Structures are given as structure tokens and as C-alpha cells.
Short mmCIF file of C-alpha atoms in Angstrom, two decimals:
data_model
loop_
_atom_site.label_atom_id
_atom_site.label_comp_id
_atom_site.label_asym_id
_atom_site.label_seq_id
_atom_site.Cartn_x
_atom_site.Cartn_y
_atom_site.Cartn_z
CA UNK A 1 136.17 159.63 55.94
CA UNK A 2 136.34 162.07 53.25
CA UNK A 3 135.55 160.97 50.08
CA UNK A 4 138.39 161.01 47.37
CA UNK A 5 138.24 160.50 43.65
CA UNK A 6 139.03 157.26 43.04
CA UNK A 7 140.03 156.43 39.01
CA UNK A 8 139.96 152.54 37.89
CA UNK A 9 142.57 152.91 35.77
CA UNK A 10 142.74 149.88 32.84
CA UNK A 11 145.29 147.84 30.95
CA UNK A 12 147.65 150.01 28.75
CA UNK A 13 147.35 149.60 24.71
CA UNK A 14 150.10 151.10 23.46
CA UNK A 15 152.46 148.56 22.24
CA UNK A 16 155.42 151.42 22.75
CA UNK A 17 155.77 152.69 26.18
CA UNK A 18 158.82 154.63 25.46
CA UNK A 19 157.63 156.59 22.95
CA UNK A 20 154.43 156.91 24.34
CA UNK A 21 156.13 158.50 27.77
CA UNK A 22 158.55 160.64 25.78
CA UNK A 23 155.48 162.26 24.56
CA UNK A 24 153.60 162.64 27.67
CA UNK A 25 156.97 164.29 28.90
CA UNK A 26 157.38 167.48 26.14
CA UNK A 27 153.15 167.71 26.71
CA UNK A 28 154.12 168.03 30.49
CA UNK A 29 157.27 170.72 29.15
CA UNK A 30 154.80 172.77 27.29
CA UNK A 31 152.38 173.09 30.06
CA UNK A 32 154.65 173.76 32.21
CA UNK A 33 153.75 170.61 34.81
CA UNK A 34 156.15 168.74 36.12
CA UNK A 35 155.97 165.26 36.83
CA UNK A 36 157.41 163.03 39.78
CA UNK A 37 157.33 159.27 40.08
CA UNK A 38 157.83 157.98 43.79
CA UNK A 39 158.33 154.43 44.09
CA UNK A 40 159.41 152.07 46.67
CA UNK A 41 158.77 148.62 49.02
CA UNK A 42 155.50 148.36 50.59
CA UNK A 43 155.46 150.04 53.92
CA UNK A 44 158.82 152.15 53.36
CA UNK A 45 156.67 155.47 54.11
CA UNK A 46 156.02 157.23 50.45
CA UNK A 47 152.95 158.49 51.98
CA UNK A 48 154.12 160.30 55.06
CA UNK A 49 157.13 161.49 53.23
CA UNK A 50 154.54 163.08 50.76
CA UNK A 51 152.60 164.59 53.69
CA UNK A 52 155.46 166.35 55.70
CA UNK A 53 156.72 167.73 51.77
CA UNK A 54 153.63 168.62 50.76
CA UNK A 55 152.75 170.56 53.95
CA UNK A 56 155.99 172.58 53.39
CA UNK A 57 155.68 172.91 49.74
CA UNK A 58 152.32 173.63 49.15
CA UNK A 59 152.25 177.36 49.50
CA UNK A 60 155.10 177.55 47.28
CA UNK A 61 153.63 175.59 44.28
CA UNK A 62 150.40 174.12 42.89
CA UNK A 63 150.38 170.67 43.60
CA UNK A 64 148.30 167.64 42.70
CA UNK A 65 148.89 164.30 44.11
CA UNK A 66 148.38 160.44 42.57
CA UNK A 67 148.13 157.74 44.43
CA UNK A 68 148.48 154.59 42.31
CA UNK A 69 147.41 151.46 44.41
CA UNK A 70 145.92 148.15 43.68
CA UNK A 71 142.70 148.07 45.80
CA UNK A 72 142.25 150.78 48.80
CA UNK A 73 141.75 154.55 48.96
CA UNK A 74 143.80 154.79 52.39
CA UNK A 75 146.57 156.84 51.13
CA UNK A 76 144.62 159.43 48.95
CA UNK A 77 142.15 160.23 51.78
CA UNK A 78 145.44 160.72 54.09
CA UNK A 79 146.95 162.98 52.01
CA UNK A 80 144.21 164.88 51.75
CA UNK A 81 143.38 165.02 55.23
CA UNK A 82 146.70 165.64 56.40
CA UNK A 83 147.30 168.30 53.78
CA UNK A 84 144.48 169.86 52.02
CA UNK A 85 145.96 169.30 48.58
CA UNK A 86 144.53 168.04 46.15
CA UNK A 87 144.74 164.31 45.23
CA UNK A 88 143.25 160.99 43.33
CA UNK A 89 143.78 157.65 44.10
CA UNK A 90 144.16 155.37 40.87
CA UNK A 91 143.20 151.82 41.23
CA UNK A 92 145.27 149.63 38.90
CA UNK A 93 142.90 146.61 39.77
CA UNK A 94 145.91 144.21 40.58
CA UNK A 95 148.25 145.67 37.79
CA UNK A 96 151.56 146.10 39.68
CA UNK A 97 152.97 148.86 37.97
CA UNK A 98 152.16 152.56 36.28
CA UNK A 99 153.38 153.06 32.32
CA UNK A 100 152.68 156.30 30.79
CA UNK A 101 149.50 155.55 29.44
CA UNK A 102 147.94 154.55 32.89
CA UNK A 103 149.62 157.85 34.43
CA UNK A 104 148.01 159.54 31.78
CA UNK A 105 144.87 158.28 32.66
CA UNK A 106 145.47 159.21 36.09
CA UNK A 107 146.39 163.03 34.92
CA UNK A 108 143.67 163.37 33.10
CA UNK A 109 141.55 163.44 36.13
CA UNK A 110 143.98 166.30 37.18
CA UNK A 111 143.42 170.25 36.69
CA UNK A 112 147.27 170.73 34.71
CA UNK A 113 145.82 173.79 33.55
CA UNK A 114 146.61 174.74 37.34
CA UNK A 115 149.29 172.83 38.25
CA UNK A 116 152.97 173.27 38.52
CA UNK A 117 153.80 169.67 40.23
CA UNK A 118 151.72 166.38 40.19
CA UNK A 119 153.54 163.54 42.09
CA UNK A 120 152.56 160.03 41.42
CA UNK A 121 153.02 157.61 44.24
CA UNK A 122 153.63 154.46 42.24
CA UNK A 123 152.65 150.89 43.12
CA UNK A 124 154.66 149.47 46.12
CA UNK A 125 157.03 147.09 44.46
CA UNK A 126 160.83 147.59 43.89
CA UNK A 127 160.67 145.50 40.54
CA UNK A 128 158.35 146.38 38.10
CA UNK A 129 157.56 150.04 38.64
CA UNK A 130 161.52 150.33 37.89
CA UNK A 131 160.74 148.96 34.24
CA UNK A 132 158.50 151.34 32.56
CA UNK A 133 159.07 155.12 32.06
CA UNK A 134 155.58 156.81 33.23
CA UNK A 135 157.06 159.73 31.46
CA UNK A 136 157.76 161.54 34.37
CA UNK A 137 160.59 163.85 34.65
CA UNK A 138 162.38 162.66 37.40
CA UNK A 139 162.26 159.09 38.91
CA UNK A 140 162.68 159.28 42.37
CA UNK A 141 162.51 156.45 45.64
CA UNK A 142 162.04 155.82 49.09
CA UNK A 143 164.39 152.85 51.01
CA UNK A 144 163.82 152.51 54.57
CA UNK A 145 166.23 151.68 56.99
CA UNK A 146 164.46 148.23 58.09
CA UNK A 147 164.58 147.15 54.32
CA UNK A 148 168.51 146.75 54.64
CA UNK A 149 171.67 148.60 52.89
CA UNK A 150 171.84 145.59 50.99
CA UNK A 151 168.68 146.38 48.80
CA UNK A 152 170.35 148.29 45.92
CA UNK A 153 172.54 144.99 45.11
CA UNK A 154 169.38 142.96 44.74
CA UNK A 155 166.86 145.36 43.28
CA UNK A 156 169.67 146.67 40.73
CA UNK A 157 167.05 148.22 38.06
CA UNK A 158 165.26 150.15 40.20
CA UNK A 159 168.83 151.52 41.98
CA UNK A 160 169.60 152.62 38.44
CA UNK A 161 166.22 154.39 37.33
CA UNK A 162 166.32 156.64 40.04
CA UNK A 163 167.73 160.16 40.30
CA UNK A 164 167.00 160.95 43.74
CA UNK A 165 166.96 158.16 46.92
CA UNK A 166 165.22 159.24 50.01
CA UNK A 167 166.51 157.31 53.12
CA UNK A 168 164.08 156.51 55.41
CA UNK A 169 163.29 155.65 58.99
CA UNK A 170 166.57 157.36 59.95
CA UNK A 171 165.39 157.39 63.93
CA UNK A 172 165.53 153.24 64.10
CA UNK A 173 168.86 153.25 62.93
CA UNK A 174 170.04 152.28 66.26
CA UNK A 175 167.86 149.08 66.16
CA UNK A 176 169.10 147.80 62.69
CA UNK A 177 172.57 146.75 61.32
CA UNK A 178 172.57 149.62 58.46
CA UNK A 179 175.46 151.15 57.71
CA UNK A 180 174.06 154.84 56.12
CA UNK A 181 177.56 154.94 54.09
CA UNK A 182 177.34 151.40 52.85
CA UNK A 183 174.53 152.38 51.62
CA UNK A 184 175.39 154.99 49.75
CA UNK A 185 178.37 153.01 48.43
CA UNK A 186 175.54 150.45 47.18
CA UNK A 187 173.69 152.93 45.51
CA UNK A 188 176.70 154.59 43.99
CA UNK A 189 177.71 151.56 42.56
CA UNK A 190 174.06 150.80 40.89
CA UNK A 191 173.69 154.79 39.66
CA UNK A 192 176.87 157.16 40.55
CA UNK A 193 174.85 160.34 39.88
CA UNK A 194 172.06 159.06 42.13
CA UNK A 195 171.33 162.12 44.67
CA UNK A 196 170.86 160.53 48.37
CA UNK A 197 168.75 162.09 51.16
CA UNK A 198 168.49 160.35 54.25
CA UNK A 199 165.35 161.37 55.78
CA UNK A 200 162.85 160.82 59.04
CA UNK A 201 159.19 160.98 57.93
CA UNK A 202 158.08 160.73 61.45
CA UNK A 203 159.99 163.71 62.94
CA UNK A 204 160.16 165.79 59.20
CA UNK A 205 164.53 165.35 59.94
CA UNK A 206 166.03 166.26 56.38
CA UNK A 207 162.70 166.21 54.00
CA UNK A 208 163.19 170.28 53.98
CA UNK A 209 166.09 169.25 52.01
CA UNK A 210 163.68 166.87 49.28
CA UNK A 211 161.36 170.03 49.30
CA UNK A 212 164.52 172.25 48.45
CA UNK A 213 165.64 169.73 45.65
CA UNK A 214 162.51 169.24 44.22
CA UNK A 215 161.18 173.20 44.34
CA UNK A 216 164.55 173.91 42.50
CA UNK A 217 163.79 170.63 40.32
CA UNK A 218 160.31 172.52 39.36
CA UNK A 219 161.85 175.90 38.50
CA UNK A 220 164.14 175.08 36.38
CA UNK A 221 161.47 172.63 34.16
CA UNK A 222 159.20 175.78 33.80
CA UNK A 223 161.83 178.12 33.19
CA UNK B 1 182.74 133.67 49.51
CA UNK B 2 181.74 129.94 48.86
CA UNK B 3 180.41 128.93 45.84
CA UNK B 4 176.44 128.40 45.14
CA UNK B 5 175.41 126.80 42.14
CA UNK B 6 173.34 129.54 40.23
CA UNK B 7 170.53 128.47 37.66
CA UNK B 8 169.34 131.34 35.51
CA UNK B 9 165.98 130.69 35.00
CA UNK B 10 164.08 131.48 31.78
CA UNK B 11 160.65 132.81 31.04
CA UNK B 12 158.05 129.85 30.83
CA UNK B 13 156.70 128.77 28.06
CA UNK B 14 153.52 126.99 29.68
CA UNK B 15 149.98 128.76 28.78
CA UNK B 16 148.48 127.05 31.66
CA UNK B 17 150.51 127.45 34.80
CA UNK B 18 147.19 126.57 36.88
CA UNK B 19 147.86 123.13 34.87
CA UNK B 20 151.53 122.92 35.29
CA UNK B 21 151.88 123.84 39.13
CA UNK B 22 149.09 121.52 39.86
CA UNK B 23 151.00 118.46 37.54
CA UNK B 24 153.72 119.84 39.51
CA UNK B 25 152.49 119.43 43.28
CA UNK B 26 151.00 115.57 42.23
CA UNK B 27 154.66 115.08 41.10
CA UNK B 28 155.75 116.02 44.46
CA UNK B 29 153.06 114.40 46.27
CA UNK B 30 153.95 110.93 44.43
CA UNK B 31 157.79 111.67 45.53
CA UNK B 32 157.15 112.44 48.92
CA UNK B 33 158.92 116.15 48.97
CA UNK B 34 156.73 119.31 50.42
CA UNK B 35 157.15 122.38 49.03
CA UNK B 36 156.87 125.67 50.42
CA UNK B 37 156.43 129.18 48.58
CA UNK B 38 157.88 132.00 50.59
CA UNK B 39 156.86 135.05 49.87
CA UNK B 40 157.26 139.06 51.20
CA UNK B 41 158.34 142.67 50.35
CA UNK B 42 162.18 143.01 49.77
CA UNK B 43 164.17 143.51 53.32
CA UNK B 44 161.21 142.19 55.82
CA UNK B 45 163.70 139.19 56.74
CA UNK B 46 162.74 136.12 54.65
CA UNK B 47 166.70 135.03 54.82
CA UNK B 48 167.13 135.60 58.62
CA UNK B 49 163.85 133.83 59.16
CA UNK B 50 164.94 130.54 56.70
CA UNK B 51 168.47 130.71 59.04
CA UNK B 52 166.40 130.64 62.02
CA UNK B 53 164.59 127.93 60.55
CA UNK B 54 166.61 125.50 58.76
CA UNK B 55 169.03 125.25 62.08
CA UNK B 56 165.74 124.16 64.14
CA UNK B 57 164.92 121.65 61.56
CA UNK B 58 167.79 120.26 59.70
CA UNK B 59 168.03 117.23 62.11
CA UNK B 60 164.56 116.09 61.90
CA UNK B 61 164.15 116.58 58.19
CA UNK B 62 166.52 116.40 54.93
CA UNK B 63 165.92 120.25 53.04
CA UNK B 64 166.92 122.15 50.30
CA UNK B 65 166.54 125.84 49.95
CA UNK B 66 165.97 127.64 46.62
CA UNK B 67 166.63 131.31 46.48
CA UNK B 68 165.02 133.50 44.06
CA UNK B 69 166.48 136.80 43.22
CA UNK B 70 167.00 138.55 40.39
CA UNK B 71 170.34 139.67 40.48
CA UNK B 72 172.74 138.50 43.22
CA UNK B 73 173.81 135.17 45.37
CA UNK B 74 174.33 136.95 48.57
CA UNK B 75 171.27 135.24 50.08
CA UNK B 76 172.42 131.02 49.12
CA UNK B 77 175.56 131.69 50.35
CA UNK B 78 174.40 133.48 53.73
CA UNK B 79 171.77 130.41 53.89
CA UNK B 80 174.37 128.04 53.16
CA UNK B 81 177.51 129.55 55.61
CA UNK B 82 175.01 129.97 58.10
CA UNK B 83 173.12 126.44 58.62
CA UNK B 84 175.35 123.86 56.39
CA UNK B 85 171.61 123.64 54.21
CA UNK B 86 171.91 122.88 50.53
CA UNK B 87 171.28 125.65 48.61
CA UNK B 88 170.97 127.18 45.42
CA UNK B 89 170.19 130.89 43.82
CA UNK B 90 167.95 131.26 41.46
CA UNK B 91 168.51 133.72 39.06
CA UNK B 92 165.27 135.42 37.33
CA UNK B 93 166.79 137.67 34.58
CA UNK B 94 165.06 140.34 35.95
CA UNK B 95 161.50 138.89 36.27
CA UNK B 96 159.53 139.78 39.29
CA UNK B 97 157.86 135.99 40.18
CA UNK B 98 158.31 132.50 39.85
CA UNK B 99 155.65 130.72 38.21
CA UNK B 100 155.38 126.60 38.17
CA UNK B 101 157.55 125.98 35.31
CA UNK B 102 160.46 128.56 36.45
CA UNK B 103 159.85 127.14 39.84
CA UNK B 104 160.61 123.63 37.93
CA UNK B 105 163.52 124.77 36.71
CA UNK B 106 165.27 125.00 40.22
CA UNK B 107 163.95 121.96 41.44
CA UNK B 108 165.02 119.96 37.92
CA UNK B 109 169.00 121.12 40.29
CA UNK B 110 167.70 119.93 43.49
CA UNK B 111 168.55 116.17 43.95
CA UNK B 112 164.53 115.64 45.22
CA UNK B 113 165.15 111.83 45.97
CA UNK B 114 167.22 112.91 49.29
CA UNK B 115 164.89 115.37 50.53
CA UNK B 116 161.68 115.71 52.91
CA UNK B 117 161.57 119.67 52.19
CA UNK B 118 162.35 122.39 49.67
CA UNK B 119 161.51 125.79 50.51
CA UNK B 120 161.39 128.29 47.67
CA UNK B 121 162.12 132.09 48.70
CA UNK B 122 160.49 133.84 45.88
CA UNK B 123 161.44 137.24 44.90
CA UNK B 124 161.27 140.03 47.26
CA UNK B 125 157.93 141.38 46.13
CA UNK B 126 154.42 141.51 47.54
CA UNK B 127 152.10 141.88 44.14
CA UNK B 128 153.82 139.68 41.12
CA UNK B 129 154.00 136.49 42.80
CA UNK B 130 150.91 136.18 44.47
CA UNK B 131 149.57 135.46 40.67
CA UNK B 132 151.42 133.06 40.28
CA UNK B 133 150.85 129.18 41.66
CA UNK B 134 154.81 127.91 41.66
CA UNK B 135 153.10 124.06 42.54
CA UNK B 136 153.58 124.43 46.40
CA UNK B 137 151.79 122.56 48.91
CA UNK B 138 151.24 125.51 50.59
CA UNK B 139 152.13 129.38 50.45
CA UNK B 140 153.58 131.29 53.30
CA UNK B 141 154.57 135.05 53.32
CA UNK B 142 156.45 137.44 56.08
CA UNK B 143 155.19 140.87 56.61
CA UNK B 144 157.24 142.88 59.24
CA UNK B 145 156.39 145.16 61.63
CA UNK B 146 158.08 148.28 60.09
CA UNK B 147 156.11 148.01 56.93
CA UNK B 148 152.88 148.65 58.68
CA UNK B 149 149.89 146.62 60.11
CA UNK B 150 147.89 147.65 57.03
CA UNK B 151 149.17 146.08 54.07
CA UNK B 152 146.26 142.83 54.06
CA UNK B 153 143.93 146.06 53.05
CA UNK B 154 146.72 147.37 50.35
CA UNK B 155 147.97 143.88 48.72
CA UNK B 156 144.60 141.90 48.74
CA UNK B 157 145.48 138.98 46.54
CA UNK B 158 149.28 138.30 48.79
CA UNK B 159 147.50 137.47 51.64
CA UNK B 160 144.32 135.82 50.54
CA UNK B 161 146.48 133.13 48.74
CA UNK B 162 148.54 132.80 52.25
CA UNK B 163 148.01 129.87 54.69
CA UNK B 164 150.84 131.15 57.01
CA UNK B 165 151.56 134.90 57.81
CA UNK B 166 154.53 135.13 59.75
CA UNK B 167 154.51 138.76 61.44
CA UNK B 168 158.79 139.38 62.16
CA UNK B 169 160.43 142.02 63.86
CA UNK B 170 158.05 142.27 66.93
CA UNK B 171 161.26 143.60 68.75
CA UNK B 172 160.73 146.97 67.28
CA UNK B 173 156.99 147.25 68.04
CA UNK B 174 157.78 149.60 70.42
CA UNK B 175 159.65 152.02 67.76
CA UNK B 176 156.68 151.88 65.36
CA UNK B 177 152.64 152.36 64.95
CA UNK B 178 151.73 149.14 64.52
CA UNK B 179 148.66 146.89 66.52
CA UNK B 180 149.17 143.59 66.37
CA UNK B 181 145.80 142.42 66.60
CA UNK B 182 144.48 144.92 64.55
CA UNK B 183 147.06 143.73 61.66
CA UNK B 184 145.84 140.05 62.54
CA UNK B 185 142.11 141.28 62.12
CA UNK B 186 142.98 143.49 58.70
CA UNK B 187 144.82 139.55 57.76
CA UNK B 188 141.65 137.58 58.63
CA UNK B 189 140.17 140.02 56.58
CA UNK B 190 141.62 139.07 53.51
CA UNK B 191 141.58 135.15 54.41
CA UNK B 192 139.59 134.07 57.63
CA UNK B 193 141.57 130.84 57.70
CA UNK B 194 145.14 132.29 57.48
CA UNK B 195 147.19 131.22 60.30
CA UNK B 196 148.98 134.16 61.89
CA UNK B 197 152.67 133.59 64.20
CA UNK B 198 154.30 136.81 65.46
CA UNK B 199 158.38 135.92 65.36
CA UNK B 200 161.61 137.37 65.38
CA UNK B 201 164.15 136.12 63.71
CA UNK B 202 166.72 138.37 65.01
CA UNK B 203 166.23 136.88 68.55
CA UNK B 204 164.72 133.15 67.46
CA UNK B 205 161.39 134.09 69.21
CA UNK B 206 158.19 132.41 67.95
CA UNK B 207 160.69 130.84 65.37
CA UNK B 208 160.11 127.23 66.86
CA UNK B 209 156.71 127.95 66.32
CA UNK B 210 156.79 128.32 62.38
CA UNK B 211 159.61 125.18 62.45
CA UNK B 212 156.80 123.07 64.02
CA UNK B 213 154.05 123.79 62.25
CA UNK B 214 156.09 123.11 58.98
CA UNK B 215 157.31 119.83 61.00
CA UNK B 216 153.57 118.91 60.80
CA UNK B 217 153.05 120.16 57.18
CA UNK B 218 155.93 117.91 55.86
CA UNK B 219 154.67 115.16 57.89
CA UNK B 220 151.06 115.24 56.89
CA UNK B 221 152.52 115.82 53.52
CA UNK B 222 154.19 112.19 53.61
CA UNK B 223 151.39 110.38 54.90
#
């Protein structure tokens, strides 16, 4: 396996996480970088998502990759296997979210001088992620079809952080009772402006269409 | 809809909950009532499984369920419809576990002198609660086959605290990557004594299996 660098990151101290990620976000303007945080369930597929985007995105921008999780290096040695780009695996030594002072740990273990996008695969968990601002631009998740249509009602916070929802797992739809339009109801009703994607990791099925959004999302930050 | 009574927990005030879930479980010991601490990622079928359940055992012993979410009663009232089990929803205000004293705070509406069995379904999440002892005799957790044979590697602490893994959905095995003995192997991992049942709630299969060994539980519980 190849080896990856792997940041421990530790236990935030500023006692104002929204201040401290509205900073981090006009630092991130002025360099030009901008900043997406992925979240989901465990096992809804942020990873391979970020592989088939990556591989269609990465001649287009300069892209660096974080991988928050709690105690393996798996998914940043994927990514950068699968992909070439560049990316760091953050270990938040049982912490089960990312604020902005962790992500800015992670960053600065990345190159923003030569960066356009950084994407920060947050800790699996639909709850807590969804409560603190990593001061990234755009929050942004994956729901997989298995997880149910039902999950915006019952994870309402993180339904209502996000700008952009990525359906997942679109080709087991025939095997599961969810309705794609319920869903979007369900999210509509958490976040109307939420932008929804369905998507198939597996067979790359609509994540041109996340590459598109989020190319276009990158432009217009650096313009 | 029927009604479900709906207790909105608060946060605990306990320093110790290592102290207060184990006064907790001698409390239930003394009373003669098991408790069981069911745990998993949101959508991996913790409701369809207690269904499944609670009709296989709701003869032999007298239950109560306890649902933990943090924002919705769908689940008591589907639980309650569905097997005639008493039930009530837990409301967490937001909070992503259930520690000994919240955990006290449903049982304080349970009427504990009628029953053999309460089974807690903590919130859908697979980092918070494992931190948390809620004063169960024992902690159980469902990880389903569309969420990937390697979480025991990703969520450590979920599984080592886990006497029963209950592996659901094993009708779509053949839609997704995932090796059921490796998963078992990557579980034994993570806790070498961790008893492992493959089910599916969807069509009851290996459900009998998980109803007897908590048959036994309750019983040995009793003694």
C-alpha cells in the first residue's frame, strides 16, 4: 500500500467556531481556494463518489483531497490510488466531527499556494458534522438509496446545512422501497434551495453533473 | 397516525455516567428488567429489525420499546401499528447519543414493574453513542450490507463495545461488494468475542435467531 500522509489532528480551542470559520472562509477567498465539505452516513459512498469526480475533474483544476476519519487510512490511500491526486487523511482520534480549526489543521498540511479546490470528506455521521461550520464554502452530502427517503425527516439539521444532496446507489433502486421524488419532497421541505443530484458511484451515472456544478461552483469563487 | 407519548429528553447533568449507568443496570438487575442498547448508522434497518423482533417475542416476554431520535415519531408509531408493543419516542433536542441519565429519563415513562424487556434504539449514529454507557445489560448494533463490510476497521470503538452484531440486508449481497466472512473477520477484529448473526429483516431470515438469543439474555438476566 502506498503510504499517505496521515495528520492526528487534536481537540479544537477556539471557544468561537463561527467566527473562527468565517475567517478561514475570506483566507480561502483571498487565495483563491475553495473549500468543500462532504458529509454523510457511514458506508453511503463519499469515497467513490470522490474518485469517479476527481478522475473527471482533475485535469480541469488543482485539487487536494481530506479525508477526515477516526482511526484508518483506507480512504486516503484509495483516493490516491484510484486517482493520482493528491490527498491526506486526518485522524480525529475518536472526535466525531471537523470544526474549522481541525480543517485548518488539516489544510495546513495542504499546498493552497497550488490549489484551486480542496474537498474535505468529513466524519461519517449525519448528526454532528451538520453542527459546526468547517468554514467551507459550500456544504454538500451524500444519501444513499438503502439509507431510506425518510432520512431528511429524522436527520433535519444536516437536511438544512446542505446546499447540494448527491443521491446515491441509484442502480439498487429496484431492490428498495425509495421513492426518488419523495425524496426530494423530504429534502425540499428541510432546505427548499437544496440542489439534488441523484447519482451511481459504481457506474459514474449523473456525477458528470456534480463535476459540472462544482467546476462552475469553483469559477465563480475565484473570479 | 396514533398517538406516542413523546419525552423530550434533556442534557444530563451527571459528571460520572460510568457511575450512573452502572447504578443504573444494578437498579435493573434488582427489578428484574434487561435492557438492551441498539445501536447503528441512520437507515441500516434498526426499526424493521425491532418489528421483526418484537412480533417473535411479545408472547413469551412483556417489552417496551424506547425510540431515540432527534426529531420525529415516525419510528414509535411504525413500532407500535406494527406489533401492538408499547412504545415511546424519545426526543433528544438534537443531541447525537443517549447517555445513562437521558437513557433514565425514558425509562422514569416506562411502567418497568410490568416488563421482562426494554429495548432502547439509540440514535441513528455509529460514533457518538458508542461513548456513551446508557446502563444496558448488554449493547447490540446493526451494520447492513450496503454500508460496506469494512466499517469494524473505520468505527473502532462501535464495535468493540458490541456483544451482538447483527449483519441485515443479506438479500442484496448479490447487488453489492461485500464478503461476509471477511466483514465477520474485520468484526472479530475489533472484539474477538462479538457474536455475529447475518439477518434480514425484510424477509424475517436469521430474525428468530437474534429473538432467541435475547430470549436467553432476558432469561439469564432474571435468574
Amino acid at each position: 500500500m502506498d503510504e499517505v500522509k496521515v495528520i492526528e489532528i487534536k481537540k479544537s480551542v477556539f471557544a468561537d467556531n463561527e467566527a473562527d470559520a468565517n475567517g478561514l472562509r475570506s483566507e480561502l477567498k483571498q487565495r483563491g481556494v475553495y473549500l468543500l465539505n462532504l458529509m454523510s452516513s457511514p458506508g453511503s459512498g463519499k469515497t467513490s463518489t470522490l474518485i469517479r469526480t476527481l478522475n473527471l475533474l482533475k485535469d480541469k483544476l488543482k485539487i487536494a483531497v481530506m479525508e477526515a476519519d477516526i482511526d484508518s487510512d483506507v480512504d486516503a490511500v484509495k483516493i490516491k490510488n484510484a486517482t493520482g491526486v493528491s490527498s491526506i487523511q486526518l485522524h480525529t482520534g475518536g472526535m466525531c466531527h471537523l470544526d474549522a480549526e481541525m480543517t485548518r489543521q488539516g489544510l495546513d498540511n495542504v499546498a493552497l499556494a497550488d490549489r484551486d479546490l480542496v474537498i474535505l470528506e468529513n466524519v461519517g455521521n449525519l448528526v454532528c458534522p451538520a453542527e459546526f461550520d468547517t468554514g467551507a464554502v459550500r456544504n454538500a452530502m451524500i444519501l444513499s438509496v438503502p439509507e431510506g427517503d425518510d432520512k431528511p425527516l429524522k436527520y433535519p439539521l444536516m437536511f438544512s446545512v446542505c446546499d447540494l444532496v448527491l443521491i446515491n446507489k441509484t442502480d439498487v433502486l429496484p431492490y428498495f422501497d425509495f421513492d426518488l421524488e419523495r425524496c426530494k419532497e423530504n429534502i425540499h421541505l428541510r432546505n427548499p434551495k437544496a440542489k439534488v443530484i441523484p447519482i451511481c458511484a459504481k457506474t459514474g451515472e449523473g456525477v458528470d453533473q456534480f463535476a459540472d456544478w462544482l467546476l462552475e461552483e469553483v469559477r465563480q469563487w475565484k473570479k
